[in-house]
């Protein structure tokens, strides 16, 4: 069983048109495909969706198994505004995931087009909390390699990749559908 938050960058950087018609429109379409495939491979798991814009993480879809609601909420997102905040997106997901049972996988998947992050606090404390709670963070970058994304994914045993084109982004999202290996710190279910 998996509990996953998908964090979508909805900052002004997502208006770039290196993906057609824009990064954000492409990401909306591929996120819908990801959710459908995720539930195909993980039928008893739950996803939540967080949009990060104007330096704030906003839950647009609660952690649930309601595929239609997730897709409708992603489709309803319109404007890309302000700056991306890695800390605020992670904090929003952490607050929910930290209370989930440890026998299930707890994960955060971030798709970010920003090369910077405007954070209210140093990220180190958040990294410690995520690692101690065994919450895995994986990041897919849309622009270039960003050191802090690499650091976050390494500290939490996640993955970090930068897409080459739309087809590669689709493949990177597809790879996140497969359940990760169980960690020794996960509680067994007896």
PDB file of N, CA and C in Angstrom, residues 112 115 139-146 149 159-165 168-169 172:
ATOM      1  N   UNK A 112       8.972  19.769 -10.932  1.00  0.00           N
ATOM      2  CA  UNK A 112       9.293  21.190 -10.805  1.00  0.00           C
ATOM      3  C   UNK A 112      10.004  21.732 -12.035  1.00  0.00           C
ATOM      4  N   UNK A 115      14.067  26.720 -11.198  1.00  0.00           N
ATOM      5  CA  UNK A 115      15.480  26.515 -10.883  1.00  0.00           C
ATOM      6  C   UNK A 115      15.824  27.080  -9.511  1.00  0.00           C
ATOM      7  N   UNK A 139      12.131  13.568  -7.258  1.00  0.00           N
ATOM      8  CA  UNK A 139      11.942  14.828  -7.970  1.00  0.00           C
ATOM      9  C   UNK A 139      12.179  14.606  -9.461  1.00  0.00           C
ATOM     10  N   UNK A 140      11.307  15.193 -10.273  1.00  0.00           N
ATOM     11  CA  UNK A 140      11.494  15.240 -11.719  1.00  0.00           C
ATOM     12  C   UNK A 140      11.627  16.709 -12.083  1.00  0.00           C
ATOM     13  N   UNK A 141      12.788  17.081 -12.595  1.00  0.00           N
ATOM     14  CA  UNK A 141      13.034  18.457 -12.993  1.00  0.00           C
ATOM     15  C   UNK A 141      12.695  18.664 -14.459  1.00  0.00           C
ATOM     16  N   UNK A 142      12.182  19.838 -14.781  1.00  0.00           N
ATOM     17  CA  UNK A 142      11.821  20.141 -16.163  1.00  0.00           C
ATOM     18  C   UNK A 142      12.842  21.049 -16.843  1.00  0.00           C
ATOM     19  N   UNK A 143      13.812  21.553 -16.096  1.00  0.00           N
ATOM     20  CA  UNK A 143      14.733  22.538 -16.669  1.00  0.00           C
ATOM     21  C   UNK A 143      16.162  22.027 -16.708  1.00  0.00           C
ATOM     22  N   UNK A 144      16.808  22.067 -15.568  1.00  0.00           N
ATOM     23  CA  UNK A 144      18.210  21.661 -15.463  1.00  0.00           C
ATOM     24  C   UNK A 144      18.394  21.054 -14.085  1.00  0.00           C
ATOM     25  N   UNK A 145      19.530  20.453 -13.865  1.00  0.00           N
ATOM     26  CA  UNK A 145      19.820  19.858 -12.570  1.00  0.00           C
ATOM     27  C   UNK A 145      19.942  20.957 -11.514  1.00  0.00           C
ATOM     28  N   UNK A 146      19.253  20.756 -10.386  1.00  0.00           N
ATOM     29  CA  UNK A 146      19.254  21.725  -9.297  1.00  0.00           C
ATOM     30  C   UNK A 146      19.766  21.004  -8.048  1.00  0.00           C
ATOM     31  N   UNK A 149      17.359  19.872  -5.166  1.00  0.00           N
ATOM     32  CA  UNK A 149      16.485  18.740  -5.506  1.00  0.00           C
ATOM     33  C   UNK A 149      17.259  17.426  -5.385  1.00  0.00           C
ATOM     34  N   UNK A 159      14.508   9.406  -5.898  1.00  0.00           N
ATOM     35  CA  UNK A 159      15.228   9.534  -7.161  1.00  0.00           C
ATOM     36  C   UNK A 159      15.145  10.969  -7.645  1.00  0.00           C
ATOM     37  N   UNK A 160      16.116  11.354  -8.460  1.00  0.00           N
ATOM     38  CA  UNK A 160      16.093  12.678  -9.063  1.00  0.00           C
ATOM     39  C   UNK A 160      16.485  12.540 -10.522  1.00  0.00           C
ATOM     40  N   UNK A 161      15.625  13.034 -11.381  1.00  0.00           N
ATOM     41  CA  UNK A 161      15.868  12.998 -12.822  1.00  0.00           C
ATOM     42  C   UNK A 161      15.456  14.323 -13.431  1.00  0.00           C
ATOM     43  N   UNK A 162      16.104  14.669 -14.528  1.00  0.00           N
ATOM     44  CA  UNK A 162      15.726  15.852 -15.294  1.00  0.00           C
ATOM     45  C   UNK A 162      15.272  15.362 -16.659  1.00  0.00           C
ATOM     46  N   UNK A 163      14.081  15.795 -17.071  1.00  0.00           N
ATOM     47  CA  UNK A 163      13.520  15.333 -18.340  1.00  0.00           C
ATOM     48  C   UNK A 163      14.264  15.950 -19.532  1.00  0.00           C
ATOM     49  N   UNK A 164      14.240  15.221 -20.627  1.00  0.00           N
ATOM     50  CA  UNK A 164      14.847  15.698 -21.872  1.00  0.00           C
ATOM     51  C   UNK A 164      13.810  16.311 -22.801  1.00  0.00           C
ATOM     52  N   UNK A 165      12.636  15.680 -22.852  1.00  0.00           N
ATOM     53  CA  UNK A 165      11.539  16.140 -23.703  1.00  0.00           C
ATOM     54  C   UNK A 165      10.234  15.574 -23.148  1.00  0.00           C
ATOM     55  N   UNK A 168      10.150  11.802 -22.638  1.00  0.00           N
ATOM     56  CA  UNK A 168      10.980  11.398 -21.501  1.00  0.00           C
ATOM     57  C   UNK A 168      10.274  11.731 -20.183  1.00  0.00           C
ATOM     58  N   UNK A 169       9.600  12.873 -20.091  1.00  0.00           N
ATOM     59  CA  UNK A 169       8.837  13.229 -18.896  1.00  0.00           C
ATOM     60  C   UNK A 169       7.744  12.193 -18.644  1.00  0.00           C
ATOM     61  N   UNK A 172       9.416   9.170 -17.200  1.00  0.00           N
ATOM     62  CA  UNK A 172       9.839   9.378 -15.805  1.00  0.00           C
ATOM     63  C   UNK A 172       8.652   9.297 -14.850  1.00  0.00           C
TER      64      UNK A 172
END
